[in-house]
Amino acid sequence: MARVIVIGAGLAGLATAMEASVRGHHVVVLDQRSTIGGRASSELRDDFPIGFGPHFLLKKGPLHRLVLKISRMKPSTLPLRPHRIELVGKGMMQPRSPMMDAVLYRRAVRKYEVAHPSIRAAEQFASWGMGSEVRSKALLRSKLLGLKEGWSGLIGRLAVTLDEVGIPIETGAKVTQVERNKVHLADGRHIETDVIILACGYRRSKQLLPNIPDCESLKASTIDVALDSTPLGEKQAILDIKNSIGLFDMKQIHPGIVSSGSLLSAICFSDKPKEQRMEMLDAFLDERAPGWRSHILHDRRQEQVTVAILGDRPSHDSVAKKGILLAGAWVESEHILSDGAVASARLVAESIASIPLQK
Ligand SMILES: Cc1cc2nc3c(=O)[nH]c(=O)nc-3n(C[C@H](O)[C@H](O)[C@H](O)COP(=O)(O)OP(=O)(O)OC[C@H]3O[C@@H](n4cnc5c(N)ncnc54)[C@H](O)[C@@H]3O)c2cc1C
């Protein structure tokens, strides 16, 4: 049994703690913030779960399977439906009329014809420009899910499970330095350990361990806003392929999420500067959700957030010689986004046993 410190209580950190504890290790999780969940979170404001940008769960992907495994009650999910998604300048993603458009759409989905605008849109928006065929097909086949409880609900489920097995999560614990078998905190403490898991995102991990290879990241800007009006009507989303902007109404995707109004979540992941992306998002909302500004109940803006790492990702055990393992969506696995974070957690947990214990 090894003593394990997990740095970061986002999805990767929580999933790693769970997997490591299942294998009999003694685990402690540290997070610098006062709340857990990292980027995959949401915050309840007057019953509106305001998120940090739109998030959709891949049906039967690693995260969904993990949540189903640990939950006594299944989370309530409903899918994005292509016939309720508008593509700017093209009509609905799944046209129902005229008949010829409907037939062409069905053929395009069956043969996965990337020249068809609906397939192109799925390629672009199901994985925020990363072109994951698995997630694109999931969107086209109504297997990309919105959650009634928001992503904080999922985080809550993981945290409850950790609590039940006695794994402590310490918030407000910022790690400033890591070295072999020792973690230093901003409050002056240091903790001895056998294994350190960096589950604190690519940028923070690189600050703690500069020899992690340089990676290019996919950045986005987001606006999440609760309204007392329904400017998208019954549409679940409006997607602009040309400008890489997606506007989703989470209430139209899962009506149980709030009792009235709408919960808009907009994202722009073009490679333009962040100020320009924010301007584009505001202009898009003005055009596509008319009157939204005079109906705002709550809102949250993220000028710039890292969605994912592009290109080659470092292996979870690339710095194992130092007694340090890497977990997160930015670490190599066969999955991406939060599924990548959960998949890396399992790889990391399996590798803990290969790290020699401190004498
Ligand atoms: C806009 C947007 C949309 C997305 N959409 C989807 C989607 O639709 N589907 C999907 O599956 N995924 C999606 N993702 C990706 C998903 O959110 C992430 O892959 C996942 O949340 C990453 O989890 P993580 O635990 O690796 O990192 P994070 O969530 O970033 O967690 C890292 C944690 O480490 C903590 N930390 C950092 N530095 C320190 C330190 N020095 N000491 C202590 N703690 C520290 C942070 O406070 C944080 O809690 C999206 C991401 C974004 C940004």
Short mmCIF file of C-alpha atoms and ligand atoms in Angstrom, two decimals:
data_model
loop_
_atom_site.label_atom_id
_atom_site.label_comp_id
_atom_site.label_asym_id
_atom_site.label_seq_id
_atom_site.Cartn_x
_atom_site.Cartn_y
_atom_site.Cartn_z
CA MET A 1 0.00 0.00 0.00
CA ALA A 2 1.41 3.39 -1.01
CA ARG A 3 0.76 6.83 0.45
CA VAL A 4 -0.60 8.89 -2.42
CA ILE A 5 -1.13 12.65 -2.69
CA VAL A 6 -3.43 13.72 -5.52
CA ILE A 7 -3.04 17.40 -6.46
CA GLY A 8 -6.31 18.70 -7.90
CA ALA A 9 -9.92 17.83 -7.10
CA GLY A 10 -11.29 18.14 -10.63
CA LEU A 11 -12.67 15.09 -12.44
CA ALA A 12 -9.20 13.62 -13.00
CA GLY A 13 -8.17 14.00 -9.36
CA LEU A 14 -11.43 12.64 -7.92
CA ALA A 15 -11.49 9.70 -10.33
CA THR A 16 -7.82 8.94 -9.61
CA ALA A 17 -8.41 9.03 -5.86
CA MET A 18 -11.27 6.57 -6.28
CA GLU A 19 -9.30 4.19 -8.50
CA ALA A 20 -6.25 4.34 -6.22
CA SER A 21 -8.28 3.66 -3.11
CA VAL A 22 -9.97 0.66 -4.77
CA ARG A 23 -6.44 -0.75 -5.21
CA GLY A 24 -5.80 -0.35 -1.48
CA HIS A 25 -3.66 2.82 -1.45
CA HIS A 26 -3.86 5.49 1.22
CA VAL A 27 -4.98 8.65 -0.63
CA VAL A 28 -5.29 12.36 0.22
CA VAL A 29 -6.62 14.91 -2.30
CA LEU A 30 -5.55 18.58 -2.21
CA ASP A 31 -7.12 21.47 -4.12
CA GLN A 32 -6.14 25.12 -4.07
CA ARG A 33 -9.70 26.37 -4.44
CA SER A 34 -12.41 26.51 -1.80
CA THR A 35 -14.65 24.31 -3.97
CA ILE A 36 -13.99 21.06 -5.82
CA GLY A 37 -14.76 20.15 -9.44
CA GLY A 38 -12.31 22.31 -11.39
CA ARG A 39 -13.51 23.10 -14.90
CA ALA A 40 -16.28 20.50 -14.94
CA SER A 41 -18.47 22.17 -12.43
CA SER A 42 -21.52 24.32 -12.00
CA GLU A 43 -22.82 26.54 -9.23
CA LEU A 44 -26.41 26.81 -8.03
CA ARG A 45 -27.72 30.38 -8.12
CA ASP A 46 -31.46 30.66 -7.29
CA ASP A 47 -31.99 27.11 -8.58
CA PHE A 48 -30.10 27.80 -11.84
CA PRO A 49 -27.02 25.53 -12.15
CA ILE A 50 -24.74 28.00 -13.90
CA GLY A 51 -21.93 26.08 -15.57
CA PHE A 52 -18.47 26.95 -16.86
CA GLY A 53 -19.29 26.61 -20.55
CA PRO A 54 -21.43 23.92 -22.19
CA HIS A 55 -20.60 20.34 -21.15
CA PHE A 56 -22.10 17.16 -22.60
CA LEU A 57 -21.64 13.62 -21.41
CA LEU A 58 -20.83 10.84 -23.87
CA LYS A 59 -23.36 8.06 -23.32
CA LYS A 60 -21.56 4.96 -21.99
CA GLY A 61 -18.19 6.77 -22.16
CA PRO A 62 -15.71 6.31 -19.27
CA LEU A 63 -17.19 9.16 -17.18
CA HIS A 64 -20.79 8.05 -17.69
CA ARG A 65 -19.88 4.45 -16.82
CA LEU A 66 -18.00 5.55 -13.70
CA VAL A 67 -20.96 7.61 -12.52
CA LEU A 68 -23.40 4.77 -13.17
CA LYS A 69 -21.13 2.40 -11.23
CA ILE A 70 -20.96 4.55 -8.10
CA SER A 71 -24.56 5.84 -8.06
CA ARG A 72 -27.50 4.27 -6.26
CA MET A 73 -29.78 6.47 -8.35
CA LYS A 74 -28.92 7.01 -12.01
CA PRO A 75 -28.38 10.64 -13.03
CA SER A 76 -31.22 11.99 -15.15
CA THR A 77 -29.91 12.66 -18.66
CA LEU A 78 -31.48 13.67 -21.98
CA PRO A 79 -29.74 13.89 -25.35
CA LEU A 80 -29.08 16.68 -27.79
CA ARG A 81 -31.50 16.13 -30.69
CA PRO A 82 -30.25 17.09 -34.18
CA HIS A 83 -33.78 18.04 -35.35
CA ARG A 84 -33.81 20.75 -32.66
CA ILE A 85 -30.38 22.19 -33.52
CA GLU A 86 -30.11 25.02 -36.03
CA LEU A 87 -27.03 25.51 -38.20
CA VAL A 88 -26.52 29.15 -39.13
CA GLY A 89 -27.27 29.63 -42.83
CA LYS A 90 -28.19 25.95 -43.36
CA GLY A 91 -31.45 25.25 -41.54
CA MET A 92 -31.92 22.48 -38.99
CA MET A 93 -29.11 19.96 -38.44
CA GLN A 94 -31.58 17.11 -39.08
CA PRO A 95 -33.99 18.47 -41.71
CA ARG A 96 -37.45 16.89 -41.70
CA SER A 97 -38.56 18.66 -44.88
CA PRO A 98 -38.27 18.99 -47.80
CA MET A 99 -38.18 15.21 -48.21
CA MET A 100 -34.99 15.27 -50.32
CA ASP A 101 -33.03 17.08 -47.55
CA ALA A 102 -34.26 14.54 -45.01
CA VAL A 103 -33.17 11.65 -47.23
CA LEU A 104 -29.75 13.21 -47.90
CA TYR A 105 -29.27 13.77 -44.16
CA ARG A 106 -30.09 10.14 -43.34
CA ARG A 107 -27.63 8.95 -45.98
CA ALA A 108 -24.93 11.34 -44.76
CA VAL A 109 -25.31 10.03 -41.19
CA ARG A 110 -25.30 6.39 -42.32
CA LYS A 111 -22.18 6.82 -44.47
CA TYR A 112 -20.62 9.53 -42.27
CA GLU A 113 -20.18 11.92 -45.23
CA VAL A 114 -18.04 14.72 -43.85
CA ALA A 115 -18.92 17.01 -46.77
CA HIS A 116 -22.50 17.24 -45.48
CA PRO A 117 -22.92 20.39 -43.32
CA SER A 118 -24.62 18.45 -40.50
CA ILE A 119 -21.73 15.99 -40.25
CA ARG A 120 -19.28 18.90 -40.42
CA ALA A 121 -21.14 20.61 -37.60
CA ALA A 122 -21.11 17.42 -35.52
CA GLU A 123 -17.35 17.02 -36.13
CA GLN A 124 -16.81 20.57 -34.97
CA PHE A 125 -19.17 20.93 -32.01
CA ALA A 126 -19.36 17.46 -30.43
CA SER A 127 -15.74 17.81 -29.31
CA TRP A 128 -15.15 21.59 -29.63
CA GLY A 129 -13.05 21.41 -32.78
CA MET A 130 -11.10 18.28 -31.86
CA GLY A 131 -12.88 16.22 -34.53
CA SER A 132 -13.62 13.15 -32.43
CA GLU A 133 -15.61 10.76 -34.63
CA VAL A 134 -16.93 8.90 -31.59
CA ARG A 135 -18.44 12.07 -30.12
CA SER A 136 -19.65 13.34 -33.54
CA LYS A 137 -21.51 10.10 -34.17
CA ALA A 138 -22.87 10.26 -30.63
CA LEU A 139 -24.30 13.73 -31.33
CA LEU A 140 -25.87 12.59 -34.60
CA ARG A 141 -27.40 9.53 -32.90
CA SER A 142 -28.67 11.36 -29.82
CA LYS A 143 -26.04 9.91 -27.51
CA LEU A 144 -24.50 13.16 -26.31
CA LEU A 145 -26.25 13.95 -23.06
CA GLY A 146 -27.30 16.96 -21.02
CA LEU A 147 -27.65 16.45 -17.27
CA LYS A 148 -30.52 17.54 -15.06
CA GLU A 149 -28.23 17.95 -12.07
CA GLY A 150 -25.52 19.88 -13.95
CA TRP A 151 -21.89 18.86 -13.73
CA SER A 152 -21.70 19.82 -10.08
CA GLY A 153 -24.12 16.92 -9.53
CA LEU A 154 -21.60 14.51 -11.03
CA ILE A 155 -18.81 16.01 -8.97
CA GLY A 156 -21.03 15.67 -5.89
CA ARG A 157 -21.57 11.97 -6.61
CA LEU A 158 -17.80 11.37 -6.84
CA ALA A 159 -17.16 13.38 -3.66
CA VAL A 160 -19.81 11.43 -1.71
CA THR A 161 -18.23 8.13 -2.79
CA LEU A 162 -14.79 9.33 -1.69
CA ASP A 163 -16.24 10.44 1.64
CA GLU A 164 -17.85 7.03 2.15
CA VAL A 165 -14.52 5.27 1.72
CA GLY A 166 -12.78 7.81 3.96
CA ILE A 167 -10.62 9.68 1.46
CA PRO A 168 -10.00 13.24 2.69
CA ILE A 169 -10.26 16.15 0.26
CA GLU A 170 -8.56 19.26 1.57
CA THR A 171 -9.65 22.49 -0.14
CA GLY A 172 -7.75 25.78 0.09
CA ALA A 173 -4.53 23.75 -0.11
CA LYS A 174 -2.36 25.23 -2.86
CA VAL A 175 0.67 23.17 -3.81
CA THR A 176 3.64 25.38 -4.67
CA GLN A 177 6.37 22.81 -5.20
CA VAL A 178 6.78 19.09 -5.70
CA GLU A 179 9.91 17.01 -5.27
CA ARG A 180 10.52 13.29 -4.92
CA ASN A 181 8.37 12.10 -1.99
CA LYS A 182 7.44 15.61 -0.84
CA VAL A 183 4.75 18.19 -1.58
CA HIS A 184 5.09 21.82 -0.42
CA LEU A 185 2.02 23.94 0.26
CA ALA A 186 1.53 27.71 0.08
CA ASP A 187 0.77 27.83 3.85
CA GLY A 188 4.32 26.60 4.61
CA ARG A 189 3.43 22.95 5.31
CA HIS A 190 5.07 20.09 3.52
CA ILE A 191 3.74 16.54 3.30
CA GLU A 192 5.80 13.39 2.87
CA THR A 193 4.38 10.80 0.50
CA ASP A 194 5.31 7.80 -1.66
CA VAL A 195 3.58 8.86 -4.86
CA ILE A 196 2.46 12.27 -6.17
CA ILE A 197 -0.27 12.53 -8.78
CA LEU A 198 -0.49 15.78 -10.71
CA ALA A 199 -4.18 16.13 -11.58
CA CYS A 200 -4.16 19.92 -11.65
CA GLY A 201 -4.47 20.58 -15.40
CA TYR A 202 -1.73 20.98 -17.99
CA ARG A 203 -0.66 24.56 -17.22
CA ARG A 204 -0.40 24.10 -13.43
CA SER A 205 1.32 20.76 -13.83
CA LYS A 206 3.90 22.38 -16.08
CA GLN A 207 4.46 25.15 -13.53
CA LEU A 208 5.14 22.51 -10.88
CA LEU A 209 7.22 20.34 -13.20
CA PRO A 210 8.75 22.45 -16.01
CA ASN A 211 10.19 19.46 -17.89
CA ILE A 212 6.71 18.26 -18.90
CA PRO A 213 6.77 18.63 -22.73
CA ASP A 214 5.28 21.75 -24.34
CA CYS A 215 1.80 21.17 -25.74
CA GLU A 216 -0.50 23.34 -27.79
CA SER A 217 -3.85 24.02 -26.17
CA LEU A 218 -7.37 24.59 -27.44
CA LYS A 219 -8.70 27.78 -25.86
CA ALA A 220 -12.25 29.06 -25.69
CA SER A 221 -14.37 31.87 -24.29
CA THR A 222 -17.75 31.17 -22.71
CA ILE A 223 -20.85 32.97 -21.48
CA ASP A 224 -23.35 31.16 -19.22
CA VAL A 225 -26.52 33.04 -18.49
CA ALA A 226 -29.85 32.36 -16.74
CA LEU A 227 -32.77 34.27 -18.27
CA ASP A 228 -36.41 34.73 -17.33
CA SER A 229 -37.27 34.50 -21.04
CA THR A 230 -36.92 31.83 -23.75
CA PRO A 231 -35.28 33.54 -26.73
CA LEU A 232 -34.36 30.28 -28.52
CA GLY A 233 -37.93 28.97 -28.40
CA GLU A 234 -37.84 25.17 -28.65
CA LYS A 235 -34.40 25.03 -30.24
CA GLN A 236 -31.76 23.24 -28.20
CA ALA A 237 -28.87 24.98 -29.92
CA ILE A 238 -27.74 27.29 -32.69
CA LEU A 239 -24.34 26.49 -34.20
CA ASP A 240 -22.19 28.73 -36.38
CA ILE A 241 -19.66 26.54 -38.18
CA LYS A 242 -17.80 29.44 -39.81
CA ASN A 243 -17.07 31.28 -36.55
CA SER A 244 -16.88 28.23 -34.22
CA ILE A 245 -19.65 29.54 -31.99
CA GLY A 246 -22.23 27.35 -30.29
CA LEU A 247 -25.19 28.64 -28.29
CA PHE A 248 -27.06 26.01 -26.23
CA ASP A 249 -30.19 26.25 -24.12
CA MET A 250 -29.58 23.66 -21.42
CA LYS A 251 -33.25 23.91 -20.33
CA GLN A 252 -34.40 22.87 -23.80
CA ILE A 253 -31.98 19.93 -23.66
CA HIS A 254 -33.13 18.83 -20.20
CA PRO A 255 -36.36 20.58 -19.12
CA GLY A 256 -35.85 19.38 -15.54
CA ILE A 257 -32.78 21.56 -15.11
CA VAL A 258 -34.82 24.64 -14.08
CA SER A 259 -38.54 25.23 -13.69
CA SER A 260 -38.85 28.26 -16.00
CA GLY A 261 -36.89 30.62 -18.22
CA SER A 262 -33.78 29.42 -20.00
CA LEU A 263 -30.20 28.54 -19.20
CA LEU A 264 -28.01 29.60 -22.10
CA SER A 265 -24.45 28.39 -22.45
CA ALA A 266 -22.40 29.86 -25.28
CA ILE A 267 -18.90 28.97 -26.41
CA CYS A 268 -16.52 30.36 -29.01
CA PHE A 269 -13.45 28.22 -29.70
CA SER A 270 -12.00 30.01 -32.71
CA ASP A 271 -8.27 30.78 -32.56
CA LYS A 272 -8.88 34.55 -32.43
CA PRO A 273 -7.67 36.65 -29.45
CA LYS A 274 -9.87 36.30 -26.35
CA GLU A 275 -11.22 39.89 -26.51
CA GLN A 276 -12.40 39.26 -30.06
CA ARG A 277 -13.96 35.92 -29.06
CA MET A 278 -15.92 37.64 -26.27
CA GLU A 279 -17.13 40.32 -28.71
CA MET A 280 -18.19 37.61 -31.17
CA LEU A 281 -20.11 35.79 -28.44
CA ASP A 282 -21.93 38.95 -27.33
CA ALA A 283 -22.79 39.81 -30.94
CA PHE A 284 -24.01 36.25 -31.56
CA LEU A 285 -26.27 36.37 -28.51
CA ASP A 286 -27.60 39.79 -29.57
CA GLU A 287 -28.45 38.41 -32.98
CA ARG A 288 -29.69 34.93 -32.09
CA ALA A 289 -31.22 35.44 -28.64
CA PRO A 290 -32.90 38.81 -29.12
CA GLY A 291 -33.60 40.80 -25.94
CA TRP A 292 -31.44 38.52 -23.75
CA ARG A 293 -29.67 41.44 -22.08
CA SER A 294 -32.87 42.74 -20.46
CA HIS A 295 -33.79 39.29 -19.06
CA ILE A 296 -30.56 38.31 -17.28
CA LEU A 297 -31.00 36.77 -13.82
CA HIS A 298 -27.43 35.49 -13.41
CA ASP A 299 -24.42 35.26 -15.64
CA ARG A 300 -20.84 34.08 -15.74
CA ARG A 301 -18.20 34.94 -18.33
CA GLN A 302 -14.91 33.19 -18.91
CA GLU A 303 -12.68 35.25 -21.18
CA GLN A 304 -10.29 32.39 -21.68
CA VAL A 305 -10.31 28.78 -20.59
CA THR A 306 -8.31 25.78 -21.77
CA VAL A 307 -10.66 23.15 -23.14
CA ALA A 308 -8.08 20.54 -24.09
CA ILE A 309 -4.55 19.84 -25.28
CA LEU A 310 -4.02 19.32 -29.00
CA GLY A 311 -1.62 16.93 -30.68
CA ASP A 312 0.57 14.45 -28.85
CA ARG A 313 -0.20 14.17 -25.15
CA PRO A 314 2.44 13.11 -22.60
CA SER A 315 2.14 9.63 -21.14
CA HIS A 316 0.80 9.31 -17.57
CA ASP A 317 4.07 7.73 -16.42
CA SER A 318 6.51 9.97 -18.31
CA VAL A 319 7.96 11.32 -15.00
CA ALA A 320 7.40 8.16 -12.95
CA LYS A 321 11.14 8.04 -12.14
CA LYS A 322 10.56 11.06 -9.88
CA GLY A 323 7.70 9.27 -8.12
CA ILE A 324 5.19 11.47 -9.96
CA LEU A 325 2.31 10.37 -12.22
CA LEU A 326 0.13 12.55 -14.46
CA ALA A 327 -3.67 12.48 -14.69
CA GLY A 328 -6.07 14.56 -16.77
CA ALA A 329 -7.57 14.94 -20.20
CA TRP A 330 -4.20 16.34 -21.32
CA VAL A 331 -2.53 13.00 -20.65
CA GLU A 332 -2.36 10.29 -23.32
CA SER A 333 -5.31 7.90 -23.44
CA GLU A 334 -7.71 6.62 -26.06
CA HIS A 335 -10.35 9.15 -24.94
CA ILE A 336 -10.66 12.92 -24.91
CA LEU A 337 -12.14 15.66 -22.70
CA SER A 338 -13.53 14.48 -19.36
CA ASP A 339 -13.57 10.88 -20.62
CA GLY A 340 -9.82 11.27 -21.13
CA ALA A 341 -9.50 12.55 -17.54
CA VAL A 342 -11.32 9.47 -16.21
CA ALA A 343 -9.43 7.07 -18.49
CA SER A 344 -6.09 8.51 -17.35
CA ALA A 345 -7.16 8.03 -13.71
CA ARG A 346 -7.33 4.28 -14.23
CA LEU A 347 -3.93 4.19 -15.99
CA VAL A 348 -2.37 6.17 -13.15
CA ALA A 349 -3.92 4.01 -10.42
CA GLU A 350 -2.56 0.88 -12.11
CA SER A 351 0.94 2.41 -12.26
CA ILE A 352 1.15 3.37 -8.58
CA ALA A 353 2.30 -0.13 -7.64
CA SER A 354 5.31 0.18 -9.97
CA ILE A 355 6.74 3.15 -8.06
CA PRO A 356 9.22 2.08 -5.36
CA LEU A 357 8.09 3.01 -1.83
CA GLN A 358 10.20 5.38 0.29
CA LYS A 359 12.47 3.49 2.71
C1 LIG B 1 -15.62 25.25 -22.07
C2 LIG B 1 -15.38 23.79 -21.87
C3 LIG B 1 -16.27 22.86 -22.38
C4 LIG B 1 -16.05 21.50 -22.18
N1 LIG B 1 -16.95 20.61 -22.65
C5 LIG B 1 -16.81 19.31 -22.36
C6 LIG B 1 -17.80 18.38 -22.76
O1 LIG B 1 -18.79 18.74 -23.39
N2 LIG B 1 -17.63 17.09 -22.43
C7 LIG B 1 -16.55 16.65 -21.74
O2 LIG B 1 -16.46 15.46 -21.46
N3 LIG B 1 -15.57 17.50 -21.37
C8 LIG B 1 -15.69 18.82 -21.66
N4 LIG B 1 -14.73 19.71 -21.28
C9 LIG B 1 -13.49 19.20 -20.68
C10 LIG B 1 -13.60 18.93 -19.19
O3 LIG B 1 -14.13 20.05 -18.52
C11 LIG B 1 -12.19 18.70 -18.68
O4 LIG B 1 -11.55 17.71 -19.45
C12 LIG B 1 -12.17 18.20 -17.28
O5 LIG B 1 -12.98 18.98 -16.45
C13 LIG B 1 -10.72 18.30 -16.82
O6 LIG B 1 -10.64 17.83 -15.52
P1 LIG B 1 -9.25 17.84 -14.76
O7 LIG B 1 -9.53 17.26 -13.43
O8 LIG B 1 -8.19 17.22 -15.58
O9 LIG B 1 -8.80 19.37 -14.64
P2 LIG B 1 -9.50 20.63 -13.88
O10 LIG B 1 -10.98 20.52 -13.95
O11 LIG B 1 -8.87 21.82 -14.46
O12 LIG B 1 -9.08 20.43 -12.36
C14 LIG B 1 -7.82 20.78 -11.88
C15 LIG B 1 -7.96 21.09 -10.39
O13 LIG B 1 -6.65 21.30 -9.89
C16 LIG B 1 -6.68 22.38 -8.97
N5 LIG B 1 -5.32 22.93 -8.89
C17 LIG B 1 -4.65 23.59 -9.88
N6 LIG B 1 -3.43 23.95 -9.45
C18 LIG B 1 -3.32 23.52 -8.17
C19 LIG B 1 -2.29 23.61 -7.18
N7 LIG B 1 -1.11 24.20 -7.44
N8 LIG B 1 -2.54 23.06 -5.96
C20 LIG B 1 -3.72 22.46 -5.67
N9 LIG B 1 -4.73 22.36 -6.57
C21 LIG B 1 -4.52 22.88 -7.80
C22 LIG B 1 -7.70 23.33 -9.56
O14 LIG B 1 -8.22 24.20 -8.59
C23 LIG B 1 -8.75 22.37 -10.13
O15 LIG B 1 -9.79 22.10 -9.22
C24 LIG B 1 -14.90 21.07 -21.49
C25 LIG B 1 -14.00 22.01 -20.98
C26 LIG B 1 -14.23 23.35 -21.15
C27 LIG B 1 -13.27 24.33 -20.58
#
